[in-house]
Coordinates of C-alpha atoms in Angstrom, one line a residue:
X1 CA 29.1 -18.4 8.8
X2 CA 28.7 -17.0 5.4
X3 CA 28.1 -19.0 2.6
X4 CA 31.0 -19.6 -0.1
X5 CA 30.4 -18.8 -3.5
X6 CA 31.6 -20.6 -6.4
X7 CA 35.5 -20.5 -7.8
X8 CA 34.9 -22.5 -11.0
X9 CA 33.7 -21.4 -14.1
X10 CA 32.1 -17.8 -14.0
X11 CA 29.0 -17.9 -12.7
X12 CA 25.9 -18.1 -16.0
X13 CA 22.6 -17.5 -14.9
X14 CA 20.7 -19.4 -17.0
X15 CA 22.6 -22.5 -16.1
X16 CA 22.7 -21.6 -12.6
X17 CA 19.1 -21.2 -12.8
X18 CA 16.9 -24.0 -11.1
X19 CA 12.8 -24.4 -10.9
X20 CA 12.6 -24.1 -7.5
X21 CA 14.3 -20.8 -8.3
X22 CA 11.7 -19.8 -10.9
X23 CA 8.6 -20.9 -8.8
X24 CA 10.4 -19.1 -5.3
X25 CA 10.5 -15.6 -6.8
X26 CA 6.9 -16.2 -8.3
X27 CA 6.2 -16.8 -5.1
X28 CA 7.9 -14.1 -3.4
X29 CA 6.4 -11.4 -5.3
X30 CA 2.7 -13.2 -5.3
X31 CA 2.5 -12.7 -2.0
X32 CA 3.9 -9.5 -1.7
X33 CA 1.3 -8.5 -4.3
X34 CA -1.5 -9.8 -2.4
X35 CA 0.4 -8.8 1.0
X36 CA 1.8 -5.6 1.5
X37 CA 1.1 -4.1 -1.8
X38 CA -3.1 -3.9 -1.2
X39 CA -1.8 -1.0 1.9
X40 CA -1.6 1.1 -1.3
X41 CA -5.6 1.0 -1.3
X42 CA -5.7 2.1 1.7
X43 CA -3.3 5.0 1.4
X44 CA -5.6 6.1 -1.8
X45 CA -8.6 6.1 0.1
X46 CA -7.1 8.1 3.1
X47 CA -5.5 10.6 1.2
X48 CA -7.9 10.6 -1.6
X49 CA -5.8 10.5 -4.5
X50 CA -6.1 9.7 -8.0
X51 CA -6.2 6.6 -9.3
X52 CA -3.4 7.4 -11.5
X53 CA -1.5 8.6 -8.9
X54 CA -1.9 5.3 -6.5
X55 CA -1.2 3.7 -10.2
X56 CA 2.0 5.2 -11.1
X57 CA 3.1 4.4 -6.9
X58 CA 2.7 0.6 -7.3
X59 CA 4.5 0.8 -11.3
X60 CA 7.6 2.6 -9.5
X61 CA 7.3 0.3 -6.4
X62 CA 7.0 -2.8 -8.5
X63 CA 9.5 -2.0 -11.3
X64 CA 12.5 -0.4 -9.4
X65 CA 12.5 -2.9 -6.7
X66 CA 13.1 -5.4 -9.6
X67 CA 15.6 -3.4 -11.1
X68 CA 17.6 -3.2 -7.5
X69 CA 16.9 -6.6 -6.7
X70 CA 17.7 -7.9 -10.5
X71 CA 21.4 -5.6 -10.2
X72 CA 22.0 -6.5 -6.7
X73 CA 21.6 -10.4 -6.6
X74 CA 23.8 -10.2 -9.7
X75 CA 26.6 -8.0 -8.7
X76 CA 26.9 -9.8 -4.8
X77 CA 25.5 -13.1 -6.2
X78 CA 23.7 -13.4 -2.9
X79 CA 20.0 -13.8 -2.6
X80 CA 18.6 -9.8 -2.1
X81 CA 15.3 -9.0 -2.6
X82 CA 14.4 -5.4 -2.8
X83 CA 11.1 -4.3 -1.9
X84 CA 9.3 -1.0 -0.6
X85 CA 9.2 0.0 3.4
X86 CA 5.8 -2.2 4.5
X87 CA 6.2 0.0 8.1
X88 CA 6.6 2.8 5.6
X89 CA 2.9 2.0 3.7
X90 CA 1.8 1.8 7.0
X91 CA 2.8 5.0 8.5
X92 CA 1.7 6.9 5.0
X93 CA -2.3 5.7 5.6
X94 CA -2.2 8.4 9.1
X95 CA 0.5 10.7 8.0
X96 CA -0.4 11.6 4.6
X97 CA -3.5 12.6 4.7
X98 CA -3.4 17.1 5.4
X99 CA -0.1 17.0 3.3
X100 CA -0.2 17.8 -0.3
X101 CA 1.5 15.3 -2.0
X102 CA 4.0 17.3 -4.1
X103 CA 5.4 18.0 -0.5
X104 CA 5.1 14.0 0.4
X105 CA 6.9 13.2 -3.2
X106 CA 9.8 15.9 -1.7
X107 CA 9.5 14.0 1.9
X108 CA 10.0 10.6 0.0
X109 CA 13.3 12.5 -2.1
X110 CA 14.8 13.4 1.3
X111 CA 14.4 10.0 3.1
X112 CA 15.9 8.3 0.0
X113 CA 18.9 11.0 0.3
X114 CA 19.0 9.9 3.8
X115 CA 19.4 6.2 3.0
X116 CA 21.6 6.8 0.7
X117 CA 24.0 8.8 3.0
X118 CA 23.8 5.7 5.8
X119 CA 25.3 3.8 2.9
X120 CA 27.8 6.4 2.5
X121 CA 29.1 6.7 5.9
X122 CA 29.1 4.2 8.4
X123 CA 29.0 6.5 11.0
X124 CA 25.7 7.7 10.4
X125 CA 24.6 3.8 10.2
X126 CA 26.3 3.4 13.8
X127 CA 24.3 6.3 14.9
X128 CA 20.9 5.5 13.9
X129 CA 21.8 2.2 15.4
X130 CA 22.1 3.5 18.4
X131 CA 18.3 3.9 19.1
X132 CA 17.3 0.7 21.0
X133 CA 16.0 -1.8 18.8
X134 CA 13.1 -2.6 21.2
X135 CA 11.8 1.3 20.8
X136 CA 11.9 1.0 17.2
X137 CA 10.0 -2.2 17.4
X138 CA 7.8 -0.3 20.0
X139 CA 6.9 2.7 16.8
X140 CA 6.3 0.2 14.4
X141 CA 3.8 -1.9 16.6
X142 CA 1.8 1.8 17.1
X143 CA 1.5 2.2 13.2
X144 CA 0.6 -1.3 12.6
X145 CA -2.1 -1.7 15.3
X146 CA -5.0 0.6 13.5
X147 CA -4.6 -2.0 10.7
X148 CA -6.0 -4.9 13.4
X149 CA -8.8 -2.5 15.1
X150 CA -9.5 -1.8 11.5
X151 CA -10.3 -5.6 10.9
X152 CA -12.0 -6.0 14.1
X153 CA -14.2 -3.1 13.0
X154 CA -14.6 -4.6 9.4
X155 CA -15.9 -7.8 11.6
X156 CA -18.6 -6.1 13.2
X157 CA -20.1 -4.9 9.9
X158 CA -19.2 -8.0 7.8
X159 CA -19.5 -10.9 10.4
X160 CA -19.9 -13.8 7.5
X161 CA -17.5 -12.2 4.8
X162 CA -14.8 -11.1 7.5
X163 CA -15.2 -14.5 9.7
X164 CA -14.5 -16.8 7.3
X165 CA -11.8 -14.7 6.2
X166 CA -10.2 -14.8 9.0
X167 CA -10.6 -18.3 9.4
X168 CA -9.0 -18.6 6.3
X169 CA -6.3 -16.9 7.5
X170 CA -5.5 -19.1 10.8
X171 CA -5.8 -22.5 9.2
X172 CA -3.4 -22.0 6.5
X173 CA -0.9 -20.3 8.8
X174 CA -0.6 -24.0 10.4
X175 CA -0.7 -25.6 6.8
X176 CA 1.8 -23.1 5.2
X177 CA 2.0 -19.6 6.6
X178 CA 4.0 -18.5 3.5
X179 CA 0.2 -18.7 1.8
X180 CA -2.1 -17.5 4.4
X181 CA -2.4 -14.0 3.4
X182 CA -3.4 -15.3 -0.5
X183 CA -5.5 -17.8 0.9
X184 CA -7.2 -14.5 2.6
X185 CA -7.1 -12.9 -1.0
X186 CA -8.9 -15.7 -2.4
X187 CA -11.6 -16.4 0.1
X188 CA -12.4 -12.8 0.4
X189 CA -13.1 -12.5 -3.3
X190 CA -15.0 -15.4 -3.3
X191 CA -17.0 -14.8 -0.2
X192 CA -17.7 -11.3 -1.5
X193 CA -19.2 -12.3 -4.8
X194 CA -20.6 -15.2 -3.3
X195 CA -22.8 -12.5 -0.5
X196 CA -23.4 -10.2 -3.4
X197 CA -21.2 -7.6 -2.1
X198 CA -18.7 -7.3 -5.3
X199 CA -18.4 -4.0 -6.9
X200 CA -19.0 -4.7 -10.3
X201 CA -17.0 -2.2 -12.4
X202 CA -14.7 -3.0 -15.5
X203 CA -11.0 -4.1 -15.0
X204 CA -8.5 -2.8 -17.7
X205 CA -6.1 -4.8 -18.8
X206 CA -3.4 -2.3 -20.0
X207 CA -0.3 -0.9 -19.4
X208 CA 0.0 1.7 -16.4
X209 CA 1.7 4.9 -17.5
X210 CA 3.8 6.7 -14.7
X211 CA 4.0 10.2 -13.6
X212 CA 6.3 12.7 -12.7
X213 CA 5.6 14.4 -9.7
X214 CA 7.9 18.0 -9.0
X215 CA 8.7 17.6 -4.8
X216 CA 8.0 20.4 -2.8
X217 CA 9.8 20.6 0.6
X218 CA 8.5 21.4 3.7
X219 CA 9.1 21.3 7.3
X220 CA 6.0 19.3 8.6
X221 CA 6.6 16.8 5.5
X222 CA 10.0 16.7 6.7
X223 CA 8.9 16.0 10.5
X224 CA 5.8 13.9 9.7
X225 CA 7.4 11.7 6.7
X226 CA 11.2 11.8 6.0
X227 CA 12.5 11.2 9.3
X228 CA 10.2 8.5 10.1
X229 CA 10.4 6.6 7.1
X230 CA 14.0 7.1 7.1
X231 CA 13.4 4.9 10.8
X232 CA 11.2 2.9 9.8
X233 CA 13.2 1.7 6.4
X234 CA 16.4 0.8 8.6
X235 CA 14.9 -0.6 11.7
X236 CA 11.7 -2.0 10.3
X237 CA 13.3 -3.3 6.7
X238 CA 16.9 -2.8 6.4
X239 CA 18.2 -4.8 9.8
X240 CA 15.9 -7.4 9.6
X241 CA 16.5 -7.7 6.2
X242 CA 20.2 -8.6 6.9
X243 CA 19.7 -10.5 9.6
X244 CA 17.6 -13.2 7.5
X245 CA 20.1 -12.9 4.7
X246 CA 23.2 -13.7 8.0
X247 CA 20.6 -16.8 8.8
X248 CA 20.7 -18.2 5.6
X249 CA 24.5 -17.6 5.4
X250 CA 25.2 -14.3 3.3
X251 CA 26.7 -11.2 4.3
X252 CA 26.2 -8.5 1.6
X253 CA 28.0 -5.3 1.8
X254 CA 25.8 -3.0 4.3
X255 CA 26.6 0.2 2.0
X256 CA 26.5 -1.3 -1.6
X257 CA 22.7 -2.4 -0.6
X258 CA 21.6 0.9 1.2
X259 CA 23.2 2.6 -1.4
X260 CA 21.5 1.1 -4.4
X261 CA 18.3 1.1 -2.0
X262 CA 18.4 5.2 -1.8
X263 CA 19.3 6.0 -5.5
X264 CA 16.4 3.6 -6.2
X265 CA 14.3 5.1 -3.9
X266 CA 15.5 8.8 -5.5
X267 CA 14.1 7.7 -8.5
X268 CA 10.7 6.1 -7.2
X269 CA 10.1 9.3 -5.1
X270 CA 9.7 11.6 -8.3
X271 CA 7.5 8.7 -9.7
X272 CA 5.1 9.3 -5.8
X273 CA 6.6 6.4 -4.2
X274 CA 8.3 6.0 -0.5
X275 CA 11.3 4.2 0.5
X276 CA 12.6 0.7 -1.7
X277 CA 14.1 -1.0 1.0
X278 CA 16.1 -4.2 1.8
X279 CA 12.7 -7.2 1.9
X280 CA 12.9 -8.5 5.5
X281 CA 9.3 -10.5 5.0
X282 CA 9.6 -12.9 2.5
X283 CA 13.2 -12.2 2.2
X284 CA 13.5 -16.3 3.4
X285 CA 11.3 -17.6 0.4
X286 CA 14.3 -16.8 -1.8
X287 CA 17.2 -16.8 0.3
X288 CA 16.3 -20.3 1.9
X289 CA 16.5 -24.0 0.7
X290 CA 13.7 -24.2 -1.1
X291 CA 15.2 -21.6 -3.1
X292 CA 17.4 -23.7 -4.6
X293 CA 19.3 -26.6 -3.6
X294 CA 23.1 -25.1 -3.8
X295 CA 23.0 -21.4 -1.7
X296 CA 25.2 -20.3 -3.8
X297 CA 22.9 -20.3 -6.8
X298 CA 20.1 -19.2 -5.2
X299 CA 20.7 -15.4 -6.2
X300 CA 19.0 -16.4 -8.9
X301 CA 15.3 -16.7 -7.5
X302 CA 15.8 -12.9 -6.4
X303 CA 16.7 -12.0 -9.9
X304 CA 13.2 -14.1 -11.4
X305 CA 11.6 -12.2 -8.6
X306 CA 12.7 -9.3 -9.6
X307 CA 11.6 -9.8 -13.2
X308 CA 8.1 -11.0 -12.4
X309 CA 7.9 -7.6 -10.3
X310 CA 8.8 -5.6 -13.0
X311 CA 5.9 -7.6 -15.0
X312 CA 3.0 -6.9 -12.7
X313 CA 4.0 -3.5 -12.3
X314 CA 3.9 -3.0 -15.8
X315 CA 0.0 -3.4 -15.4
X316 CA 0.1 -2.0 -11.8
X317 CA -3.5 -0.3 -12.4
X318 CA -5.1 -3.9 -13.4
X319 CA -3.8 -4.8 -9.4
X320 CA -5.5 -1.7 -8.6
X321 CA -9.0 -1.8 -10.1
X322 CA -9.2 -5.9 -9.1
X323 CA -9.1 -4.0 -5.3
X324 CA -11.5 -1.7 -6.0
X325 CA -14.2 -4.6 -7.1
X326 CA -14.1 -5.9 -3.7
X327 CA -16.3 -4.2 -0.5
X328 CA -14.1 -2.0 2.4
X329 CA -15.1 -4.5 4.6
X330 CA -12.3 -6.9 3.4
X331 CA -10.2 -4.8 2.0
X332 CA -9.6 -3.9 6.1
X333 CA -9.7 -7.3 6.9
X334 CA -7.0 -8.5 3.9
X335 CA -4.5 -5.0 5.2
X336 CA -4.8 -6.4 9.3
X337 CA -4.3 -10.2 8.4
X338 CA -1.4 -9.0 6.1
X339 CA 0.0 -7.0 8.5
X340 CA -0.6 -9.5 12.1
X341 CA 2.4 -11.6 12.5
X342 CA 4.6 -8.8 11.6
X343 CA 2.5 -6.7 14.6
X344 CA 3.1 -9.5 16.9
X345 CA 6.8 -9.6 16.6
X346 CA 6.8 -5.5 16.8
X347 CA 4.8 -6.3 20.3
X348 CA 7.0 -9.2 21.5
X349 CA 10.4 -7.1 20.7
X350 CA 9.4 -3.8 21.8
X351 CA 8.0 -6.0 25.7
X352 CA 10.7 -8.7 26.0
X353 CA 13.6 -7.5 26.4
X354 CA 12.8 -4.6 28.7
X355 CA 10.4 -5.9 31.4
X356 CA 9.1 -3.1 33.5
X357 CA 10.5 0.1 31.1
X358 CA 7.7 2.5 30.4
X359 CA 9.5 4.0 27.4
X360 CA 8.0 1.2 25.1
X361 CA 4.4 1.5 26.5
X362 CA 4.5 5.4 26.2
X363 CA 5.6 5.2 22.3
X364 CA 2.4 3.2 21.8
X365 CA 0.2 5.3 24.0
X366 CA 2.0 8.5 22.0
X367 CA 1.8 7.4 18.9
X368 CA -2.4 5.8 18.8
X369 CA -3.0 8.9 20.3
X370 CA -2.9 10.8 17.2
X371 CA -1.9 14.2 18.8
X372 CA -0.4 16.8 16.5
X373 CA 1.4 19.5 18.7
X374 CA 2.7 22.2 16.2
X375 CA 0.9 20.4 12.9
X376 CA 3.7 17.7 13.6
X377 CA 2.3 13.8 13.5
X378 CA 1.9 11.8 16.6
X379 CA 4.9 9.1 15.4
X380 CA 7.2 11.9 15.8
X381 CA 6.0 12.5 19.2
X382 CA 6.0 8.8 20.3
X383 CA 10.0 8.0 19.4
X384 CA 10.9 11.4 21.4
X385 CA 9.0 10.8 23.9
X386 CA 10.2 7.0 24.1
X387 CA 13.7 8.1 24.2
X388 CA 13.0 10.5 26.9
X389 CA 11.7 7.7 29.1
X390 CA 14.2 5.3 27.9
X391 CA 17.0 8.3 28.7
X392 CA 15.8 8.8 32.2
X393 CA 15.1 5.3 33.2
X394 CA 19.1 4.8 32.0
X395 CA 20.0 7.6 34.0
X396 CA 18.3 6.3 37.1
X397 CA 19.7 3.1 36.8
X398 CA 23.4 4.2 36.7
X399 CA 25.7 3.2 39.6
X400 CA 27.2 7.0 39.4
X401 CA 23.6 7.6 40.9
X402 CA 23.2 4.4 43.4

């Protein structure tokens, strides 16, 4: 049941505009900055690139998913939050590193083309749909898992700073789980200067500049980035994106979203960042009732959200060098508490729904491996070799055959 929009007077923002609204987006994004967007760290440190670089990826991040979110909330009147692939992020930290990154910058271009064409023609949507959801879920569990063993690892080295982390972690998760990865933010910053481990260096406060980047194309970019973020931004963003803006009662036009989504993404690519997608993970902080207390006004905490995106990215670096104070140790701890609950329900999709298939287990097995036949990444490897299993187990189970 969708929810109706307003036939009175045409709709004014700023009257429509509510507190709750205002303090839901701040929130939205807040976590998101102290969520997802610390992967970025991570992808720096793998990859090894510049500070400017990882820099001018979180200013096109930040500020084009508030220009998307900001145009689309306002043209459908409906609650979307744009935000970048988190799967994506995820994937990059393995995969990137051994590409240069003009050819990652051309991989990024291509998947946004991609998108864009799904929003074109609905028959490319219906066939990308037609890979099981559960395998999908299956890939993203692989890519998220090194983030936990990561952690676990982190605990080992760091058993007082990552403990009480952690513990941090679980207790506000039963208070309010909408908090628990800021209230990992916090204690880790605090714990780490409290134990001495800070990295004392000095924290800019300036605008970040961005950079053009010319793509390069290439066939193992291609292989080991387009066509798995392409994936991962529809299964992993885009449809459960949708399906918590169908909960709360909106039904946005598929194409107008994944359209706007890829020329967004277009645009972020020459600027060295992935996929802008549809935000499936705090997509309910603005889209729900404590968004605002009429639904059909509550477009308007995505549209603040997406202006207080645009205004952190506008001093993405600041972001950056405050991560760069704190130790590795919890840096690994803050990216696998960030990233748990969304692992869990990769785990409990990919298992549930197919007791007994092996086509799940082998895309995990497949894709942790790591292996690299022809220079081409192991998440390539895992979703072929998932539908292989997931083909032949089908096969064998047809009554043609019994």
């Amino acid at each position: 049941m969708t929810t109706a929009l307003p036939t009175g007077p045409k709709p004014n923002f700023w009257r429509d505009t509510h507190p709750s609204a205002v303090l839901s987006g701040f929130i939205a994004i807040l976590i998101g900055w102290a969520g997802p967007n610390v992967l970025i760290y991570s992808v720096q440190q793998a990859a090894h690139l510049s500070e400017q670089t990882a820099m001018s990826w979180l200013w096109a991040n930040a500020v084009l998913c508030g220009l998307a979110s900001i145009f689309l909330s306002l043209r459908t009147r409906m609650p979307v939050l744009a935000t970048w692939s988190t799967p994506g992020i995820a994937l990059i930290v393995t995969a990137l590193p051994g590409i240069p990154f003009p050819e990652a910058v051309g991989a990024f271009l291509l998947s946004a083309a991609l998108v864009m064409l799904l929003g074109t023609f609905s028959r490319l949507t219906a066939l990308l749909q037609t890979i099981p959801t559960h395998l999908a879920a299956a890939l993203n569990a692989a890519i998220l898992l090194p983030f936990g063993f990561h952690a676990l690892s982190a605990l080992t080295k760091q058993p007082v700073l990552v403990g009480v982390m952690i513990v941090a972690y679980f207790v506000t998760r039963q208070l309010a789980s909408r908090w628990a990865t800021a209230a990992v933010l916090v204690v880790g910053v605090v714990a780490s200067a409290a134990g001495g481990l800070w990295h004392p260096a000095p924290v800019p406060f300036a605008l970040t500049q961005p950079q053009f980047v010319r793509p390069e194309f290439s066939v193992r970019a291609t292989l080991n980035l387009a066509l798995p973020l392409t994936l991962l931004a529809f299964t992993g963003q885009f449809v459960p994106g949708f399906g918590v803006l169908r909960v709360n009662g909106y039904e946005p036009s598929p194409g107008l979203v994944l359209r706007a989504c890829g020329m967004a993404s277009g645009v972020a690519a020459l600027i060295g960042c992935h996929n802008l997608t549809l935000g499936a993970l705090v997509a309910n902080i603005v889209s729900g009732p404590e968004a605002h207390p009429d639904p059909a006004r509550r477009y308007t905490a995505a549209v603040w959200a997406g202006m207080i995106n645009i205004a952190f990215g506008l001093f993405a670096g600041t972001f950056l060098h405050l991560m760069g104070i704190l130790p590795p140790e919890a840096l690994a701890a803050l990216a696998g508490l960030a990233l748990l609950a969304a692992t869990g329900g990769s785990l409990q999709t990919a298992f549930q729904t197919h007791p007994g298939s092996l086509a799940a287990p082998i895309i995990i097995l497949v894709t942790l491996s790591g292996i690299t036949p022809l220079g081409i990444g192991a998440a390539f490897w895992g979703i072929i070799a998932g539908l292989l299993v997931y083909a032949v187990e089908k096969l064998k189970r047809s009554p043609a055959l019994g």
